[in-house]
Coordinates of C-alpha atoms and ligand atoms in Angstrom, one line a residue:
M1 CA -123.9 17.4 -237.4
K2 CA -124.7 13.8 -238.4
K3 CA -127.8 13.1 -240.4
K4 CA -130.9 12.7 -238.3
A5 CA -131.9 9.0 -237.7
S6 CA -135.4 7.9 -238.5
L7 CA -137.8 6.9 -235.8
S8 CA -140.7 6.2 -238.2
S9 CA -142.2 2.8 -238.0
F10 CA -142.9 3.0 -241.7
D11 CA -139.1 2.9 -242.2
R12 CA -138.5 -0.3 -240.2
A13 CA -137.1 -2.4 -243.0
S14 CA -134.6 0.3 -244.0
I15 CA -133.6 0.9 -240.4
V16 CA -132.8 -2.8 -240.0
E17 CA -130.8 -2.7 -243.2
K18 CA -128.8 0.2 -241.9
L19 CA -128.2 -1.5 -238.5
Q20 CA -126.8 -4.5 -240.3
S21 CA -124.5 -2.7 -242.6
R22 CA -122.9 -0.2 -240.2
Y23 CA -120.0 -0.6 -237.8
Y24 CA -120.9 1.3 -234.7
D25 CA -118.6 3.0 -232.2
L26 CA -121.1 1.9 -229.5
V27 CA -124.0 -0.5 -229.4
I28 CA -126.4 0.0 -226.5
V29 CA -128.6 -2.9 -225.4
G30 CA -131.7 -1.6 -223.5
G31 CA -134.0 1.2 -224.4
G32 CA -135.1 2.5 -221.0
I33 CA -133.9 5.9 -219.6
T34 CA -130.4 4.6 -219.0
G35 CA -129.9 3.4 -222.6
A36 CA -131.6 6.4 -224.0
G37 CA -129.4 8.8 -221.9
I38 CA -126.3 7.0 -223.0
A39 CA -127.3 7.2 -226.7
L40 CA -127.9 11.0 -226.3
D41 CA -124.6 11.6 -224.6
A42 CA -122.6 9.4 -227.0
A43 CA -124.2 10.7 -230.2
S44 CA -123.9 14.3 -229.1
R45 CA -120.1 13.7 -228.6
G46 CA -119.9 12.5 -232.2
L47 CA -120.0 8.7 -231.6
K48 CA -121.8 6.5 -234.1
C49 CA -124.2 4.5 -231.9
C50 CA -127.5 2.6 -231.8
V51 CA -130.0 1.4 -229.2
I52 CA -131.6 -2.1 -229.3
E53 CA -134.8 -2.5 -227.2
K54 CA -136.5 -5.9 -226.9
Q55 CA -139.9 -4.5 -225.9
D56 CA -141.1 -0.9 -226.5
F57 CA -138.9 2.0 -225.4
G58 CA -139.4 2.5 -221.7
A59 CA -141.5 -0.6 -221.3
G60 CA -139.3 -1.9 -218.5
T61 CA -138.9 0.1 -215.3
S62 CA -138.8 3.4 -217.1
S63 CA -142.6 3.6 -217.6
R64 CA -143.4 2.2 -214.1
S65 CA -141.8 4.7 -211.7
T66 CA -143.4 7.3 -209.4
K67 CA -142.7 9.8 -212.2
L68 CA -140.7 12.3 -210.1
I69 CA -137.4 14.0 -210.7
H70 CA -136.3 13.9 -207.1
G71 CA -134.3 16.5 -205.3
G72 CA -132.5 13.8 -203.3
L73 CA -134.0 14.5 -199.9
R74 CA -133.8 10.8 -198.9
Y75 CA -130.0 11.0 -199.5
L76 CA -129.8 13.7 -196.9
K77 CA -131.3 11.3 -194.4
Q78 CA -128.5 8.8 -195.2
L79 CA -126.0 11.7 -195.0
E80 CA -124.9 11.2 -198.6
I81 CA -124.1 14.9 -199.0
G82 CA -122.3 14.7 -202.4
L83 CA -125.3 12.8 -203.8
V84 CA -127.8 15.5 -202.5
R85 CA -125.7 18.1 -204.4
E86 CA -125.5 16.1 -207.6
V87 CA -129.2 15.2 -207.7
G88 CA -130.3 18.7 -206.9
R89 CA -128.2 20.0 -209.8
E90 CA -129.4 17.3 -212.1
R91 CA -133.0 18.3 -211.3
A92 CA -132.3 21.9 -212.2
I93 CA -130.6 20.8 -215.5
L94 CA -133.5 18.6 -216.5
H95 CA -136.0 21.3 -215.8
Q96 CA -133.9 23.7 -218.0
N97 CA -133.5 21.2 -220.9
V98 CA -137.0 19.5 -220.8
P99 CA -139.4 22.1 -219.4
H100 CA -142.4 20.5 -221.0
L101 CA -141.7 17.2 -219.1
V102 CA -140.0 18.2 -215.9
H103 CA -141.9 20.8 -213.8
P104 CA -142.1 21.8 -210.2
K105 CA -145.0 21.0 -208.0
Q106 CA -145.6 21.8 -204.4
L107 CA -145.4 19.0 -201.9
I108 CA -146.6 18.6 -198.3
L109 CA -144.7 16.5 -195.8
P110 CA -147.1 16.1 -192.8
I111 CA -145.5 15.8 -189.4
I112 CA -147.6 13.3 -187.5
E113 CA -147.8 12.3 -183.9
N114 CA -145.3 9.4 -183.2
G115 CA -144.3 9.6 -186.9
S116 CA -140.8 9.2 -188.4
L117 CA -140.4 12.9 -188.8
G118 CA -140.1 15.4 -186.0
G119 CA -141.0 19.1 -186.6
N120 CA -137.6 20.5 -185.7
S121 CA -135.6 17.8 -187.5
T122 CA -137.7 18.3 -190.6
S123 CA -137.3 22.0 -190.5
V124 CA -133.5 21.7 -190.2
G125 CA -133.3 18.9 -192.7
L126 CA -135.2 20.8 -195.4
Y127 CA -133.2 23.9 -194.7
V128 CA -129.9 22.0 -195.2
Y129 CA -131.4 20.3 -198.2
D130 CA -132.3 23.6 -199.8
L131 CA -128.7 24.8 -199.4
L132 CA -127.0 21.7 -200.6
A133 CA -129.3 21.0 -203.5
G134 CA -129.2 24.7 -204.6
V135 CA -133.0 25.0 -204.5
K136 CA -134.4 28.2 -206.1
R137 CA -135.4 30.9 -203.6
E138 CA -139.1 30.7 -204.5
E139 CA -139.1 26.9 -204.0
R140 CA -137.4 26.8 -200.6
R141 CA -139.0 25.0 -197.7
E142 CA -141.6 26.5 -195.5
M143 CA -142.8 25.0 -192.2
L144 CA -146.6 25.1 -191.6
S145 CA -148.6 24.9 -188.4
K146 CA -151.4 22.4 -187.9
E147 CA -154.0 25.0 -188.8
E148 CA -152.0 26.2 -191.9
V149 CA -151.6 22.7 -193.3
L150 CA -155.2 21.7 -192.7
A151 CA -156.3 24.9 -194.5
I152 CA -154.6 23.9 -197.7
E153 CA -155.1 20.1 -197.3
P154 CA -158.3 19.7 -195.3
L155 CA -158.6 16.0 -195.8
L156 CA -155.5 15.3 -193.7
N157 CA -156.1 13.4 -190.4
E158 CA -156.5 16.2 -187.9
E159 CA -156.2 13.8 -185.0
V160 CA -152.6 13.0 -185.7
V161 CA -151.2 15.8 -188.0
E162 CA -149.1 18.3 -186.0
G163 CA -147.9 20.5 -188.8
A164 CA -146.0 20.0 -192.1
G165 CA -143.0 20.8 -194.2
K166 CA -143.8 22.4 -197.6
Y167 CA -141.3 22.0 -200.4
Y168 CA -141.1 21.2 -204.2
E169 CA -140.7 18.0 -206.1
Y170 CA -140.5 17.9 -209.9
M171 CA -143.1 15.8 -211.8
T172 CA -142.4 14.1 -215.0
D173 CA -143.7 11.5 -217.4
D174 CA -141.1 8.8 -217.3
A175 CA -142.0 7.0 -220.6
R176 CA -142.2 10.3 -222.5
L177 CA -138.8 11.3 -221.0
V178 CA -137.4 8.2 -222.5
I179 CA -138.9 8.8 -226.0
E180 CA -137.8 12.4 -226.0
A181 CA -134.3 11.4 -225.1
I182 CA -134.4 8.8 -227.9
K183 CA -135.7 11.5 -230.3
T184 CA -133.0 14.0 -229.2
A185 CA -130.3 11.3 -229.6
A186 CA -131.7 10.6 -233.1
S187 CA -131.3 14.2 -234.0
F188 CA -127.5 13.6 -233.5
G189 CA -127.6 10.5 -235.6
A190 CA -128.2 7.7 -233.0
Q191 CA -130.4 5.0 -234.5
S192 CA -132.8 3.3 -232.1
I193 CA -135.1 0.4 -232.7
N194 CA -137.7 -1.3 -230.5
Y195 CA -139.0 -4.9 -230.4
T196 CA -135.5 -6.1 -231.2
E197 CA -134.0 -8.5 -228.6
A198 CA -130.3 -9.1 -228.1
E199 CA -130.2 -12.9 -228.1
E200 CA -126.5 -13.4 -227.8
F201 CA -123.2 -11.6 -227.9
L202 CA -120.7 -12.1 -230.6
Y203 CA -116.9 -12.4 -229.8
D204 CA -113.6 -12.2 -231.7
L205 CA -110.9 -14.9 -231.4
N206 CA -109.6 -13.2 -228.2
Q207 CA -113.0 -13.5 -226.6
K208 CA -113.6 -9.8 -226.8
V209 CA -117.2 -8.8 -227.5
I210 CA -117.7 -7.3 -230.9
G211 CA -121.4 -7.3 -231.5
V212 CA -124.9 -8.7 -230.8
K213 CA -127.1 -11.2 -232.6
V214 CA -130.6 -9.7 -232.4
R215 CA -134.1 -10.8 -233.3
D216 CA -136.7 -8.4 -234.7
A217 CA -140.2 -9.4 -233.4
F218 CA -142.1 -7.6 -236.2
L219 CA -140.1 -8.6 -239.2
E220 CA -139.3 -12.0 -237.6
Q221 CA -135.8 -11.7 -238.7
T222 CA -132.5 -12.5 -237.0
Y223 CA -129.4 -10.5 -237.8
S224 CA -126.1 -9.2 -236.3
I225 CA -125.0 -5.7 -235.3
Y226 CA -121.4 -4.9 -234.8
G227 CA -119.7 -2.3 -232.6
K228 CA -116.3 -1.3 -231.2
T229 CA -117.9 -1.2 -227.7
I230 CA -121.1 -2.7 -226.3
V231 CA -123.0 -1.4 -223.3
N232 CA -125.6 -3.4 -221.4
A233 CA -128.2 -1.0 -220.0
C234 CA -130.9 -3.6 -219.4
G235 CA -132.1 -2.4 -216.0
P236 CA -133.7 -5.4 -214.2
W237 CA -132.3 -7.7 -217.0
V238 CA -128.6 -6.5 -216.5
D239 CA -127.7 -9.8 -214.9
T240 CA -129.4 -11.9 -217.5
L241 CA -127.2 -10.2 -220.1
R242 CA -124.1 -10.6 -217.9
E243 CA -125.0 -14.3 -217.6
K244 CA -125.1 -14.5 -221.5
D245 CA -121.6 -12.9 -221.4
K246 CA -120.6 -15.5 -218.7
S247 CA -119.4 -12.5 -216.6
L248 CA -122.0 -12.6 -213.8
K249 CA -119.5 -12.7 -210.9
G250 CA -119.1 -10.7 -207.7
K251 CA -121.8 -8.0 -207.2
H252 CA -125.2 -8.7 -208.6
L253 CA -128.7 -7.2 -208.7
K254 CA -131.4 -7.4 -206.1
L255 CA -134.8 -6.5 -207.5
T256 CA -137.5 -4.9 -205.5
K257 CA -141.1 -4.4 -206.7
G258 CA -142.9 -1.1 -206.4
V259 CA -146.7 -0.9 -207.0
H260 CA -148.8 2.3 -207.7
I261 CA -152.6 2.4 -207.7
V262 CA -154.7 5.1 -209.4
V263 CA -158.1 6.5 -208.2
P264 CA -160.3 9.2 -209.7
H265 CA -159.3 12.6 -208.4
E266 CA -162.7 13.1 -206.9
K267 CA -162.2 10.1 -204.7
L268 CA -159.0 11.5 -203.3
P269 CA -159.3 15.3 -204.1
I270 CA -156.0 16.5 -202.7
N271 CA -154.6 19.8 -203.8
Q272 CA -150.9 19.0 -203.9
L273 CA -148.4 16.2 -203.7
C274 CA -148.3 14.6 -200.3
Y275 CA -145.5 12.4 -199.0
F276 CA -146.4 10.6 -195.7
D277 CA -145.5 7.9 -193.3
V278 CA -147.0 4.4 -193.6
N279 CA -148.5 3.7 -190.2
G280 CA -146.6 0.9 -188.4
D281 CA -143.9 0.6 -191.2
N282 CA -140.7 2.6 -191.4
R283 CA -141.5 3.8 -194.9
M284 CA -143.1 6.7 -196.7
I285 CA -145.4 6.9 -199.8
F286 CA -146.7 9.5 -202.2
A287 CA -150.2 10.6 -203.1
I288 CA -149.9 12.6 -206.4
P289 CA -152.8 14.4 -208.1
R290 CA -152.5 14.4 -211.8
A291 CA -155.2 15.7 -214.1
K292 CA -158.3 13.5 -213.6
V293 CA -156.7 11.1 -211.1
T294 CA -154.6 10.8 -208.0
Y295 CA -152.0 8.0 -207.9
I296 CA -150.6 6.4 -204.7
G297 CA -147.3 4.6 -204.3
T298 CA -145.2 2.8 -203.8
T299 CA -144.6 -0.5 -202.1
D300 CA -141.1 -1.9 -201.8
T301 CA -140.7 -5.7 -201.6
F302 CA -138.2 -8.2 -202.8
Y303 CA -139.1 -9.8 -206.1
E304 CA -137.9 -12.9 -207.9
N305 CA -140.6 -13.7 -210.5
Q306 CA -140.8 -13.1 -214.2
L307 CA -139.5 -9.6 -215.2
E308 CA -141.7 -8.5 -218.0
R309 CA -145.0 -8.0 -216.2
P310 CA -144.5 -7.9 -212.4
D311 CA -147.8 -8.8 -210.8
I312 CA -149.9 -6.8 -208.3
S313 CA -151.2 -8.7 -205.4
Q314 CA -154.2 -7.9 -203.1
A315 CA -151.7 -7.4 -200.3
D316 CA -149.9 -4.6 -202.4
V317 CA -153.2 -2.8 -202.9
D318 CA -154.3 -3.3 -199.3
Y319 CA -151.0 -1.8 -198.0
L320 CA -151.4 1.3 -200.1
L321 CA -155.1 1.7 -199.3
S322 CA -154.6 1.3 -195.6
A323 CA -151.8 3.9 -195.6
V324 CA -153.8 6.4 -197.5
N325 CA -157.0 5.8 -195.4
F326 CA -155.0 6.5 -192.3
I327 CA -153.6 9.8 -193.3
F328 CA -156.9 10.9 -195.1
P329 CA -159.5 9.2 -192.9
Q330 CA -162.6 10.9 -194.4
I331 CA -162.2 9.3 -197.9
E332 CA -162.4 5.6 -197.0
L333 CA -161.0 4.4 -200.3
S334 CA -161.6 0.8 -201.2
K335 CA -160.4 -1.7 -203.8
E336 CA -163.5 -0.8 -205.9
D337 CA -162.2 2.8 -206.3
V338 CA -159.0 1.7 -208.0
V339 CA -159.3 2.5 -211.8
S340 CA -155.8 1.6 -212.8
S341 CA -152.4 0.6 -211.5
W342 CA -148.8 -0.3 -212.5
S343 CA -145.9 -2.2 -211.0
G344 CA -142.2 -1.8 -211.7
L345 CA -138.9 -3.4 -210.6
R346 CA -136.0 -1.4 -209.1
P347 CA -132.7 -2.8 -210.4
L348 CA -130.7 -2.3 -207.2
I349 CA -127.3 -3.6 -206.2
H350 CA -127.4 -6.5 -203.7
E351 CA -126.2 -5.7 -200.2
E352 CA -126.2 -8.5 -197.6
G353 CA -128.8 -8.3 -194.8
K354 CA -130.5 -5.1 -196.0
D355 CA -134.2 -4.5 -196.2
P356 CA -135.7 -3.4 -199.6
S357 CA -136.0 0.2 -198.6
E358 CA -132.5 0.3 -197.2
L359 CA -130.7 -0.8 -200.4
S360 CA -128.7 2.1 -202.0
R361 CA -130.1 3.6 -205.2
K362 CA -126.6 4.4 -206.4
D363 CA -125.6 3.3 -209.8
E364 CA -122.6 1.1 -210.6
I365 CA -120.6 0.1 -213.7
F366 CA -119.5 -3.5 -214.1
N367 CA -116.6 -4.2 -216.5
S368 CA -116.4 -7.7 -217.9
E369 CA -113.2 -9.3 -219.2
T370 CA -114.9 -9.6 -222.6
G371 CA -115.1 -5.8 -222.7
L372 CA -118.9 -5.7 -222.1
I373 CA -119.8 -2.6 -220.0
S374 CA -122.9 -3.1 -217.8
I375 CA -124.6 -0.3 -215.8
A376 CA -127.0 -1.0 -213.1
G377 CA -128.8 0.7 -210.2
G378 CA -129.5 4.5 -210.2
K379 CA -132.6 6.5 -210.7
L380 CA -134.5 8.2 -213.4
T381 CA -133.4 11.5 -211.9
G382 CA -129.7 10.7 -212.3
F383 CA -129.7 9.3 -215.8
R384 CA -127.8 12.2 -217.5
K385 CA -124.9 11.9 -215.1
M386 CA -125.0 8.0 -215.3
A387 CA -124.8 8.3 -219.1
E388 CA -121.9 10.7 -218.9
R389 CA -119.9 8.3 -216.7
V390 CA -120.6 5.4 -219.0
V391 CA -119.7 7.3 -222.2
D392 CA -116.5 8.7 -220.5
Q393 CA -115.4 5.1 -220.1
V394 CA -116.5 4.1 -223.6
I395 CA -114.4 7.0 -225.0
V396 CA -111.3 5.9 -223.0
E397 CA -111.7 2.4 -224.5
L398 CA -112.2 3.8 -228.0
R399 CA -109.1 6.0 -227.6
K400 CA -107.0 3.1 -226.3
Q401 CA -108.0 0.7 -229.1
F402 CA -108.9 2.9 -232.0
G403 CA -107.2 6.3 -231.4
H404 CA -110.5 8.2 -231.0
S405 CA -110.2 11.7 -229.7
I406 CA -111.8 12.6 -226.4
E407 CA -114.8 14.8 -226.4
L408 CA -116.4 16.0 -223.2
S409 CA -120.1 15.5 -222.5
E410 CA -122.3 18.3 -223.7
T411 CA -125.7 17.1 -222.5
E412 CA -125.9 19.7 -219.7
N413 CA -126.7 22.2 -222.5
I414 CA -128.8 20.1 -224.9
R415 CA -132.5 20.9 -225.0
F416 CA -134.6 17.9 -225.6
S417 CA -137.0 17.2 -228.5
G418 CA -140.2 19.1 -227.7
S419 CA -138.3 21.7 -225.7
E420 CA -136.0 23.0 -228.4
D421 CA -138.0 26.2 -228.6
E422 CA -137.1 28.3 -225.5
A423 CA -140.6 29.6 -225.5
T424 CA -141.5 26.3 -223.8
N425 CA -139.9 27.7 -220.7
H426 CA -143.1 29.6 -220.3
P427 CA -145.9 27.0 -220.7
A428 CA -148.9 29.2 -220.0
Q429 CA -147.8 31.7 -222.7
F430 CA -146.8 28.9 -225.1
I431 CA -150.3 27.3 -224.8
E432 CA -152.0 30.6 -225.2
D433 CA -150.1 31.2 -228.4
L434 CA -151.0 27.7 -229.7
F435 CA -154.6 28.5 -228.9
K436 CA -154.5 31.8 -230.9
N437 CA -152.8 30.1 -233.8
Y438 CA -155.1 27.0 -234.0
H439 CA -158.4 28.1 -232.5
H440 CA -159.9 28.1 -236.0
L441 CA -159.8 24.3 -235.7
G442 CA -162.0 24.4 -232.7
L443 CA -159.4 23.2 -230.2
S444 CA -159.8 24.1 -226.5
H445 CA -157.2 25.3 -224.1
E446 CA -157.5 22.1 -222.2
Q447 CA -156.8 19.9 -225.3
L448 CA -153.7 22.0 -226.1
K449 CA -152.5 22.0 -222.6
E450 CA -152.7 18.2 -222.5
L451 CA -150.8 17.9 -225.7
F452 CA -148.2 20.5 -224.6
Y453 CA -147.3 18.5 -221.4
K454 CA -146.6 15.4 -223.6
Y455 CA -145.1 16.8 -226.8
G456 CA -143.9 20.4 -226.0
C457 CA -143.4 22.4 -229.1
N458 CA -144.0 19.3 -231.3
T459 CA -147.7 19.9 -230.4
A460 CA -147.6 22.4 -233.3
T461 CA -146.6 19.6 -235.8
I462 CA -149.5 17.4 -234.5
V463 CA -152.1 20.1 -234.6
A464 CA -151.0 21.4 -238.0
S465 CA -151.5 17.9 -239.5
I466 CA -155.2 17.8 -238.5
N467 CA -156.0 19.2 -241.9
D468 CA -154.5 16.2 -243.5
I469 CA -156.8 13.8 -241.8
D470 CA -159.3 12.3 -244.2
R471 CA -162.8 13.5 -243.3
E472 CA -164.1 10.0 -243.9
R473 CA -161.8 8.6 -241.2
A474 CA -162.9 11.0 -238.5
D475 CA -165.7 13.5 -238.2
S476 CA -165.4 15.2 -234.8
I477 CA -162.4 17.4 -233.9
E478 CA -161.6 15.0 -231.0
Q479 CA -161.3 12.1 -233.4
K480 CA -159.2 14.1 -235.9
L481 CA -156.9 15.2 -233.1
L482 CA -156.5 11.6 -231.9
L483 CA -155.6 10.4 -235.4
A484 CA -153.2 13.2 -235.8
E485 CA -151.5 12.3 -232.5
L486 CA -151.4 8.6 -233.5
R487 CA -149.8 9.4 -236.9
Y488 CA -147.2 11.6 -235.2
G489 CA -146.4 8.6 -232.8
I490 CA -146.0 6.2 -235.8
E491 CA -143.9 8.6 -237.9
H492 CA -141.7 10.2 -235.2
E493 CA -141.8 8.0 -232.1
M494 CA -141.8 4.4 -233.5
V495 CA -145.3 3.5 -232.3
N496 CA -146.0 0.0 -233.7
C497 CA -149.2 -1.1 -231.9
L498 CA -152.0 0.1 -229.7
S499 CA -150.1 -0.6 -226.5
D500 CA -147.2 1.6 -227.5
F501 CA -149.6 4.5 -228.1
L502 CA -152.0 4.1 -225.3
I503 CA -149.6 3.0 -222.6
R504 CA -146.2 4.6 -223.1
R505 CA -146.6 7.5 -225.6
T506 CA -149.7 8.9 -224.0
G507 CA -150.1 7.3 -220.5
R508 CA -153.9 6.9 -221.2
L509 CA -154.0 3.4 -219.7
Y510 CA -152.9 4.7 -216.4
F511 CA -154.4 8.2 -216.4
D512 CA -157.6 8.0 -218.5
R513 CA -158.5 4.3 -218.6
E514 CA -162.2 5.0 -218.1
N515 CA -162.4 6.6 -221.5
L516 CA -160.3 4.1 -223.4
A517 CA -163.1 1.7 -224.3
K518 CA -164.6 4.5 -226.4
I519 CA -161.5 5.1 -228.5
Y520 CA -159.3 2.0 -228.8
P521 CA -161.4 0.1 -231.4
F522 CA -161.3 3.2 -233.6
L523 CA -157.5 3.6 -233.1
L524 CA -157.0 -0.1 -233.9
D525 CA -158.8 0.3 -237.2
E526 CA -156.5 3.2 -238.1
I527 CA -153.3 1.4 -237.1
A528 CA -154.4 -1.7 -239.1
L529 CA -155.1 0.5 -242.1
L530 CA -151.8 2.4 -241.9
F531 CA -149.7 -0.8 -241.5
D532 CA -151.9 -2.7 -244.0
W533 CA -152.5 -5.5 -241.4
S534 CA -154.3 -8.8 -242.1
S535 CA -157.3 -9.5 -239.8
E536 CA -155.1 -12.0 -237.9
Q537 CA -152.5 -9.3 -237.2
K538 CA -155.3 -6.9 -236.1
M539 CA -156.8 -9.5 -233.8
K540 CA -153.4 -10.3 -232.3
D541 CA -152.7 -6.6 -231.5
L542 CA -156.2 -6.3 -230.0
E543 CA -155.6 -9.3 -227.7
E544 CA -152.3 -8.0 -226.6
F545 CA -153.7 -4.6 -225.7
E546 CA -156.7 -6.1 -224.0
K547 CA -154.4 -8.2 -221.8
E548 CA -152.8 -5.0 -220.5
Y549 CA -156.1 -3.3 -220.3
K550 CA -157.4 -6.0 -217.9
A551 CA -154.2 -6.6 -216.1
V552 CA -154.2 -3.1 -214.4
L553 CA -157.3 -4.2 -212.4
D554 CA -156.3 -7.8 -211.9
F555 CA -155.3 -8.1 -208.2
Ligands
FAD601 P1 -135.4 -0.1 -217.7 O1 -136.3 1.0 -217.9 O2 -135.9 -1.4 -217.2 O3 -134.7 -0.4 -219.2 C1 -134.0 -1.6 -219.5 C2 -134.6 -2.1 -220.8 O4 -133.8 -3.1 -221.3 C3 -136.0 -2.6 -220.8 O5 -136.8 -1.8 -221.5 C4 -135.9 -4.0 -221.4 O6 -137.0 -4.4 -222.2 C5 -134.6 -3.9 -222.2 N1 -134.0 -5.2 -222.4 C6 -133.8 -6.2 -221.5 N2 -133.2 -7.3 -222.1 C7 -133.0 -7.0 -223.3 C8 -132.4 -7.6 -224.4 N3 -131.9 -8.9 -224.3 N4 -132.3 -7.0 -225.6 C9 -132.8 -5.7 -225.8 N5 -133.4 -5.1 -224.8 C10 -133.4 -5.6 -223.5 N6 -136.5 7.1 -210.1 C11 -136.6 8.4 -210.0 O7 -135.7 9.2 -210.3 N7 -137.8 9.0 -209.6 C12 -138.9 8.2 -209.3 O8 -139.9 8.7 -209.0 C13 -138.7 6.8 -209.3 N8 -139.7 6.0 -208.9 C14 -139.6 4.7 -209.0 C15 -140.7 3.9 -208.6 C16 -140.6 2.5 -208.8 C17 -141.8 1.7 -208.4 C18 -139.5 1.9 -209.4 C19 -139.5 0.5 -209.7 C20 -138.4 2.7 -209.8 C21 -138.5 4.1 -209.6 N9 -137.4 4.9 -209.9 C22 -137.5 6.3 -209.8 C23 -136.2 4.3 -210.5 C24 -136.2 4.4 -212.0 O9 -137.4 4.2 -212.5 C25 -135.2 3.4 -212.6 O10 -133.9 3.6 -212.0 C26 -135.0 3.6 -214.1 O11 -136.2 3.6 -214.8 C27 -134.2 2.4 -214.6 O12 -134.1 2.6 -216.0 P2 -133.2 1.5 -216.9 O13 -133.2 2.1 -218.2 O14 -131.9 1.2 -216.2 O15 -134.1 0.2 -216.9

């Protein structure tokens, strides 16, 4: 096995040196789930590869999704039988390989008067879906009468609800799935780096692409990375890169924006995931309880503005509030109840005359005459299979040009970082064991559970390092744990700033914003100390984080 690549932010300068001096089999531009998945597939097949990400890992669409590993029910509606099978299988593989991040949750599909779903068609549809997607016996669909569904979800609108389908979806944490994929790829030698933008492609005399000129935002340094093959996995930016390559012809992307809003769980205290019709629109949205909050989404509208921070309008919020207030009429949610939000862009393939929700979610590979391979479309759920298809193609190219041998994808059987220990298949027992091992530190079950569902078995590394935290830096166990988590992020997950830690590594901006004001000045002091920042650097980071902190309520 290749030497493990570093993901420590303290090693940035030496990582940059390495990237400049190596000749890679594969250079991947884009560090969302697509790029991370490709790196894992390629590195585990023995290819020397790297990932270049211009923002933080997952900062594009891959931290802004509904955070579900879907079973592919919507594909059944479109009669895409092969896809239902593939997606169902992918879901099972991800659950097996990343149990700390992909886990089943019960979902209610209310049948409503004059709604888009009829009782009989839902029953038959879910039955066929269970068979096609290979759903486990204990997770198969059940049809509920009006009385039964109101007993388990009493807030539903009893005037219109006629019954429900009950089945399972798998919840995840998209940004953490990206970082765990990046870490797993690193264990096979793949080098990844964030805050490094591919500014232009480099070509040989035959106009074949041979590398990328990149700019490191932290070291303020421009340099070149060379590779035998180059993949563009830039999600919503795929066409921007194809344009740089002068190969933007034929099919192109159509972006649609999806907004989620977050309310405290006590404001929408539902007991399970609900997926329901938007009254008067031919669409459905989710309401998803998660720890202290419930999040609601998503919208689906065409988008043509700047890509880095898609805005959230009053109309987006009103659309979601009105849908949720119709199906749960007792709660009367208003704009003032919203405590956070996010907005993401779906990188879909353009199809003439179709509405946003009708555009296919299928992925597609574009091959340029320069040799640049671009991958667009798809879903978080299908990333492993997408990666396999891209790397299959890369390998054919490497064989043709450089005589590489063909290795088949092995990712079906690779357990991710945090899930290497098979004991993570049994979360309750794993958390109990952690509690027994570390209760002398004064940690609660709740704290350990929260850590487990982010870091899996790496929780033990974080907790064990609490003893190394200087008593002068933190006096309570909460503060010590926070600093231990931060240090883990810097040393193992390339955390460079407050936003990396509070938004993508821990999701606190979305799921615990109300408590952030108490902790972020303290965390900023620690980051500044660890990176030896000047007061200007510290101020800049604070301003950048506060921009994000305010933006989630700016609509
Ligand atoms: P991205 O995550 O956007 O990654 C591309 C990366 O490329 C970005 O991080 C960007 O910074 C980087 N980049 C761009 N230009 C450059 C450059 N020049 N140099 C270096 N890096 C560059 N799928 C599901 O399976 N389940 C869901 O529940 C789900 N919900 C969704 C809800 C919404 C609202 C949206 C928008 C999507 C949802 N999806 C879902 C789809 C899924 O999120 C996306 O398909 C997936 O995240 C796309 O990942 P990606 O890596 O292709 O793109």
